GROMACS .gro file of C-alpha atoms in nm:
model
  283
    1MET     CA    1   3.621  10.626  12.487
    2SER     CA    2   3.440  10.932  12.626
    3ARG     CA    3   3.075  11.007  12.555
    4LEU     CA    4   3.183  11.298  12.333
    5GLN     CA    5   3.410  11.072  12.131
    6SER     CA    6   3.138  10.809  12.101
    7ALA     CA    7   2.883  11.067  11.989
    8THR     CA    8   3.131  11.207  11.735
    9ALA     CA    9   3.203  10.860  11.599
   10VAL     CA   10   2.831  10.781  11.564
   11LEU     CA   11   2.771  11.114  11.390
   12PHE     CA   12   3.063  11.056  11.154
   13VAL     CA   13   2.942  10.707  11.060
   14GLY     CA   14   2.589  10.838  11.012
   15LEU     CA   15   2.707  11.115  10.783
   16CYS     CA   16   2.914  10.865  10.581
   17LEU     CA   17   2.609  10.642  10.537
   18VAL     CA   18   2.396  10.937  10.426
   19LEU     CA   19   2.659  11.052  10.178
   20SER     CA   20   2.709  10.697  10.049
   21HIS     CA   21   2.336  10.656   9.996
   22ALA     CA   22   2.315  10.990   9.817
   23GLN     CA   23   2.606  10.899   9.592
   24ALA     CA   24   2.456  10.558   9.509
   25THR     CA   25   2.121  10.723   9.431
   26ALA     CA   26   2.290  10.976   9.202
   27GLU     CA   27   2.480  10.700   9.024
   28ARG     CA   28   2.162  10.498   8.970
   29SER     CA   29   1.985  10.806   8.837
   30LYS     CA   30   2.272  10.869   8.595
   31VAL     CA   31   2.257  10.509   8.468
   32VAL     CA   32   1.881  10.535   8.416
   33GLN     CA   33   1.921  10.870   8.238
   34ASP     CA   34   2.192  10.730   8.009
   35ALA     CA   35   1.976  10.429   7.929
   36HIS     CA   36   1.680  10.651   7.838
   37GLU     CA   37   1.902  10.868   7.617
   38TRP     CA   38   2.048  10.561   7.445
   39ALA     CA   39   1.700  10.422   7.379
   40ALA     CA   40   1.582  10.760   7.245
   41HIS     CA   41   1.878  10.788   7.006
   42HIS     CA   42   1.822  10.431   6.890
   43SER     CA   43   1.454  10.495   6.827
   44GLU     CA   44   1.535  10.811   6.634
   45TRP     CA   45   1.786  10.622   6.422
   46ARG     CA   46   1.547  10.336   6.346
   47GLU     CA   47   1.269  10.575   6.250
   48ASN     CA   48   1.449  10.823   6.027
   49GLY     CA   49   1.823  10.752   6.032
   50THR     CA   50   1.921  11.069   6.223
   51GLY     CA   51   2.025  10.924   6.560
   52THR     CA   52   2.361  11.044   6.685
   53PRO     CA   53   2.641  10.962   6.652
   54LYS     CA   54   2.557  10.823   6.310
   55ALA     CA   55   2.871  10.608   6.279
   56TYR     CA   56   2.786  10.439   6.609
   57TRP     CA   57   2.442  10.330   6.491
   58GLN     CA   58   2.552  10.232   6.139
   59ALA     CA   59   2.759   9.957   6.300
   60ARG     CA   60   2.514   9.847   6.568
   61ALA     CA   61   2.177   9.891   6.396
   62PRO     CA   62   2.241   9.922   6.021
   63ARG     CA   63   1.959  10.040   5.799
   64GLY     CA   64   2.001   9.775   5.530
   65ASP     CA   65   2.315   9.567   5.464
   66GLN     CA   66   2.562   9.598   5.754
   67LEU     CA   67   2.873   9.566   5.535
   68GLN     CA   68   2.752   9.836   5.298
   69SER     CA   69   2.658  10.052   5.594
   70ILE     CA   70   3.009  10.032   5.740
   71SER     CA   71   3.162  10.084   5.394
   72ASN     CA   72   2.991  10.423   5.375
   73ILE     CA   73   3.143  10.550   5.703
   74ASP     CA   74   3.459  10.757   5.722
   75PRO     CA   75   3.707  10.533   5.915
   76TRP     CA   76   3.799  10.803   6.167
   77ASP     CA   77   3.433  10.887   6.233
   78PHE     CA   78   3.364  10.516   6.277
   79TRP     CA   79   3.653  10.462   6.516
   80SER     CA   80   3.598  10.770   6.730
   81SER     CA   81   3.221  10.736   6.773
   82GLY     CA   82   3.233  10.490   7.061
   83ALA     CA   83   3.420  10.216   7.243
   84GLY     CA   84   3.426   9.870   7.090
   85GLN     CA   85   3.383   9.981   6.729
   86GLU     CA   86   3.665   9.754   6.610
   87ALA     CA   87   3.465   9.444   6.706
   88TRP     CA   88   3.184   9.544   6.471
   89ALA     CA   89   3.418   9.600   6.175
   90VAL     CA   90   3.599   9.269   6.222
   91ASN     CA   91   3.274   9.082   6.282
   92VAL     CA   92   3.103   9.204   5.966
   93ALA     CA   93   3.413   9.119   5.761
   94ALA     CA   94   3.436   8.772   5.916
   95ALA     CA   95   3.070   8.707   5.832
   96VAL     CA   96   3.122   8.753   5.457
   97GLY     CA   97   3.489   8.662   5.404
   98PRO     CA   98   3.777   8.874   5.265
   99GLN     CA   99   3.668   8.857   4.901
  100ALA     CA  100   3.333   9.024   4.976
  101VAL     CA  101   3.480   9.320   5.166
  102PRO     CA  102   3.506   9.633   4.945
  103SER     CA  103   3.864   9.753   4.890
  104PRO     CA  104   3.804  10.094   5.056
  105THR     CA  105   3.684   9.915   5.372
  106ILE     CA  106   3.984   9.683   5.405
  107PRO     CA  107   4.209   9.942   5.582
  108LEU     CA  108   3.938   9.994   5.848
  109VAL     CA  109   3.910   9.620   5.904
  110ALA     CA  110   4.289   9.589   5.916
  111ILE     CA  111   4.337   9.858   6.180
  112SER     CA  112   4.043   9.715   6.376
  113THR     CA  113   4.218   9.377   6.368
  114CYS     CA  114   4.533   9.544   6.503
  115SER     CA  115   4.334   9.685   6.792
  116LEU     CA  116   4.188   9.346   6.879
  117LEU     CA  117   4.542   9.205   6.870
  118GLY     CA  118   4.642   9.446   7.145
  119ILE     CA  119   4.786   9.739   6.948
  120GLU     CA  120   4.721  10.071   7.120
  121LEU     CA  121   4.571  10.308   6.862
  122PRO     CA  122   4.622  10.687   6.858
  123ASP     CA  123   4.352  10.938   6.946
  124ASP     CA  124   4.467  11.175   6.672
  125GLU     CA  125   4.304  11.157   6.326
  126GLU     CA  126   4.629  11.216   6.135
  127PHE     CA  127   4.812  10.943   6.326
  128PHE     CA  128   4.513  10.711   6.293
  129ASN     CA  129   4.498  10.751   5.915
  130GLU     CA  130   4.871  10.692   5.883
  131LEU     CA  131   4.852  10.379   6.094
  132MET     CA  132   4.568  10.242   5.878
  133GLY     CA  133   4.805  10.213   5.583
  134LEU     CA  134   5.067  10.043   5.798
  135SER     CA  135   4.809   9.803   5.942
  136THR     CA  136   4.696   9.698   5.595
  137GLY     CA  137   5.057   9.627   5.503
  138ALA     CA  138   5.109   9.426   5.823
  139ILE     CA  139   4.801   9.198   5.833
  140ARG     CA  140   4.864   8.913   5.590
  141PRO     CA  141   4.505   8.824   5.476
  142TRP     CA  142   4.411   9.184   5.399
  143ARG     CA  143   4.732   9.280   5.221
  144HIS     CA  144   4.715   8.962   5.012
  145GLU     CA  145   4.352   9.037   4.924
  146LEU     CA  146   4.442   9.385   4.797
  147LEU     CA  147   4.743   9.242   4.616
  148SER     CA  148   4.522   8.995   4.430
  149ARG     CA  149   4.278   9.270   4.331
  150CYS     CA  150   4.493   9.555   4.219
  151GLY     CA  151   4.860   9.474   4.271
  152GLU     CA  152   5.030   9.806   4.327
  153CYS     CA  153   4.742   9.944   4.534
  154ALA     CA  154   4.850   9.716   4.820
  155PRO     CA  155   5.072   9.901   5.072
  156PRO     CA  156   5.433   9.794   5.137
  157THR     CA  157   5.482   9.503   5.376
  158THR     CA  158   5.563   9.581   5.739
  159PRO     CA  159   5.589   9.381   6.063
  160LEU     CA  160   5.310   9.385   6.318
  161PRO     CA  161   5.303   9.606   6.516
  162PRO     CA  162   5.433   9.865   6.266
  163THR     CA  163   5.796   9.959   6.329
  164GLN     CA  164   5.878  10.211   6.057
  165ASP     CA  165   6.032  10.531   6.189
  166LEU     CA  166   5.772  10.758   6.031
  167HIS     CA  167   5.720  11.125   6.111
  168SER     CA  168   5.403  11.073   6.312
  169VAL     CA  169   5.359  10.708   6.403
  170THR     CA  170   5.670  10.661   6.613
  171HIS     CA  171   5.503  10.579   6.944
  172MET     CA  172   5.294  10.281   6.836
  173LYS     CA  173   5.342   9.974   7.054
  174PRO     CA  174   5.149   9.681   7.196
  175ASN     CA  175   4.965   9.783   7.511
  176PRO     CA  176   5.083   9.616   7.833
  177LEU     CA  177   4.797   9.366   7.846
  178GLY     CA  178   4.848   9.257   7.487
  179ALA     CA  179   5.224   9.225   7.535
  180ARG     CA  180   5.174   8.982   7.826
  181ASN     CA  181   4.906   8.775   7.659
  182ILE     CA  182   5.069   8.478   7.482
  183ALA     CA  183   4.759   8.396   7.278
  184ILE     CA  184   4.736   8.749   7.141
  185ALA     CA  185   5.109   8.758   7.067
  186ALA     CA  186   5.080   8.426   6.883
  187GLU     CA  187   4.790   8.553   6.673
  188ARG     CA  188   4.991   8.865   6.587
  189GLU     CA  189   5.270   8.644   6.457
  190ARG     CA  190   5.029   8.426   6.258
  191ARG     CA  191   4.868   8.724   6.087
  192SER     CA  192   5.176   8.938   6.029
  193VAL     CA  193   5.312   8.971   5.676
  194LEU     CA  194   5.668   9.002   5.813
  195ALA     CA  195   5.828   8.877   6.133
  196ASN     CA  196   5.899   9.153   6.384
  197PRO     CA  197   6.265   9.122   6.483
  198THR     CA  198   6.215   9.343   6.791
  199ASN     CA  199   5.920   9.152   6.931
  200GLN     CA  200   6.030   8.788   6.951
  201ASN     CA  201   5.866   8.571   7.217
  202VAL     CA  202   5.954   8.203   7.259
  203LEU     CA  203   5.611   8.099   7.386
  204ALA     CA  204   5.421   8.304   7.130
  205HIS     CA  205   5.635   8.165   6.847
  206MET     CA  206   5.568   7.807   6.961
  207VAL     CA  207   5.193   7.864   7.003
  208SER     CA  208   5.176   8.024   6.659
  209ARG     CA  209   5.355   7.724   6.506
  210ILE     CA  210   5.122   7.474   6.674
  211ARG     CA  211   4.813   7.667   6.563
  212ASN     CA  212   4.948   7.652   6.208
  213GLY     CA  213   4.973   7.272   6.228
  214GLY     CA  214   5.334   7.242   6.345
  215GLU     CA  215   5.485   7.046   6.632
  216PRO     CA  216   5.669   7.144   6.951
  217SER     CA  217   6.041   7.079   6.931
  218MET     CA  218   6.225   6.841   7.165
  219GLU     CA  219   6.389   7.144   7.323
  220GLU     CA  220   6.047   7.297   7.396
  221TRP     CA  221   5.921   6.971   7.548
  222ASN     CA  222   6.216   6.990   7.789
  223LEU     CA  223   6.162   7.351   7.901
  224ARG     CA  224   5.972   7.429   8.222
  225GLY     CA  225   5.647   7.610   8.150
  226VAL     CA  226   5.690   7.582   7.774
  227ALA     CA  227   5.612   7.208   7.772
  228GLY     CA  228   5.284   7.263   7.956
  229MET     CA  229   5.184   7.541   7.718
  230ALA     CA  230   5.261   7.313   7.423
  231ALA     CA  231   5.040   7.039   7.569
  232LEU     CA  232   4.747   7.273   7.625
  233GLU     CA  233   4.774   7.418   7.274
  234LEU     CA  234   4.778   7.070   7.118
  235ALA     CA  235   4.459   6.989   7.310
  236ARG     CA  236   4.305   7.319   7.204
  237MET     CA  237   4.372   7.232   6.839
  238ASP     CA  238   4.218   6.883   6.892
  239ARG     CA  239   4.545   6.714   6.789
  240LYS     CA  240   4.453   6.360   6.893
  241GLU     CA  241   4.766   6.219   6.730
  242ALA     CA  242   4.960   6.387   7.013
  243ILE     CA  243   4.801   6.169   7.284
  244PRO     CA  244   5.096   5.924   7.316
  245THR     CA  245   5.339   6.214   7.352
  246LEU     CA  246   5.115   6.386   7.607
  247LEU     CA  247   5.083   6.070   7.818
  248LYS     CA  248   5.461   6.033   7.812
  249GLN     CA  249   5.503   6.400   7.909
  250ALA     CA  250   5.260   6.345   8.197
  251GLU     CA  251   5.523   6.115   8.347
  252THR     CA  252   5.850   6.271   8.230
  253GLY     CA  253   5.771   6.643   8.184
  254PRO     CA  254   6.023   6.899   8.312
  255SER     CA  255   5.810   7.012   8.610
  256ARG     CA  256   5.504   6.905   8.806
  257THR     CA  257   5.299   7.181   8.645
  258ASP     CA  258   5.401   7.067   8.298
  259LYS     CA  259   5.314   6.706   8.386
  260ILE     CA  260   4.969   6.808   8.511
  261ALA     CA  261   4.908   7.020   8.201
  262SER     CA  262   5.005   6.727   7.976
  263LEU     CA  263   4.779   6.487   8.165
  264TRP     CA  264   4.489   6.731   8.148
  265ALA     CA  265   4.548   6.787   7.775
  266ALA     CA  266   4.552   6.413   7.708
  267ARG     CA  267   4.227   6.372   7.903
  268GLN     CA  268   4.069   6.658   7.707
  269LEU     CA  269   4.154   6.473   7.385
  270GLY     CA  270   3.979   6.159   7.513
  271ALA     CA  271   4.282   5.960   7.628
  272THR     CA  272   4.259   5.694   7.897
  273SER     CA  273   4.540   5.572   8.118
  274GLU     CA  274   4.595   5.427   8.463
  275LEU     CA  275   4.711   5.768   8.588
  276ILE     CA  276   4.402   5.945   8.452
  277GLU     CA  277   4.179   5.682   8.609
  278ARG     CA  278   4.349   5.724   8.948
  279VAL     CA  279   4.306   6.101   8.934
  280GLU     CA  280   3.940   6.076   8.832
  281ALA     CA  281   3.872   5.827   9.109
  282ALA     CA  282   3.999   6.078   9.361
  283LEU     CA  283   3.775   6.359   9.237
   0.00000   0.00000   0.00000
């Protein structure tokens, strides 16, 4: 490499370092500025209730009862005021139970539940409001709660995610992450008023059944991958009565991975066996 090339390379690297440092400094300054603004808005809200956006603070720092605070917010304003709003709505409802949630707030909690179950929500107010009605008709606990209160005020039943071919909400679907996540898919099935004929998933259906107190079928115990999932779900539900089956599966499962999962599940439930002792001795 010539001296000119070496000098050019050194200059280039030096400029990159300077630019990188400047960018990092600017990013740190922006974080500090955002933090100061957040703290100022929070202080303003706590002092006189005028911090912006109001719907954001009513969820995170309610002035008075949190449930009543959320009940007084327009659902679209609540949803669009910041990321993560659905967690606050579901959390406040879970803290008091379905019977304590005011009827007008139930659609907001239902659509927030849909979001946590991996449903991609629209960024348009009209579509959002239309989906709220569908969500309330799709989530079993909330539709049943409205049904017990006022009968006809409960929306028609619909699968989850909503599948009606309506004028506006025709693009609703599980987002890619939610569609791949078996646990989320199982929870969708457990909470749905109606089964979704277009969204069947063998693993999700089995996990949902186990979480509802059911048992894996003999066919499922013989399927690669499915048997291991069944074992782990039984352990997760603390189903100690399944220990003999799990120990048997640890020896006869359809694949090595399924056998290991069954052995681990049995150990998690407190089982002891010669095989478990040999494995622990090698750790």
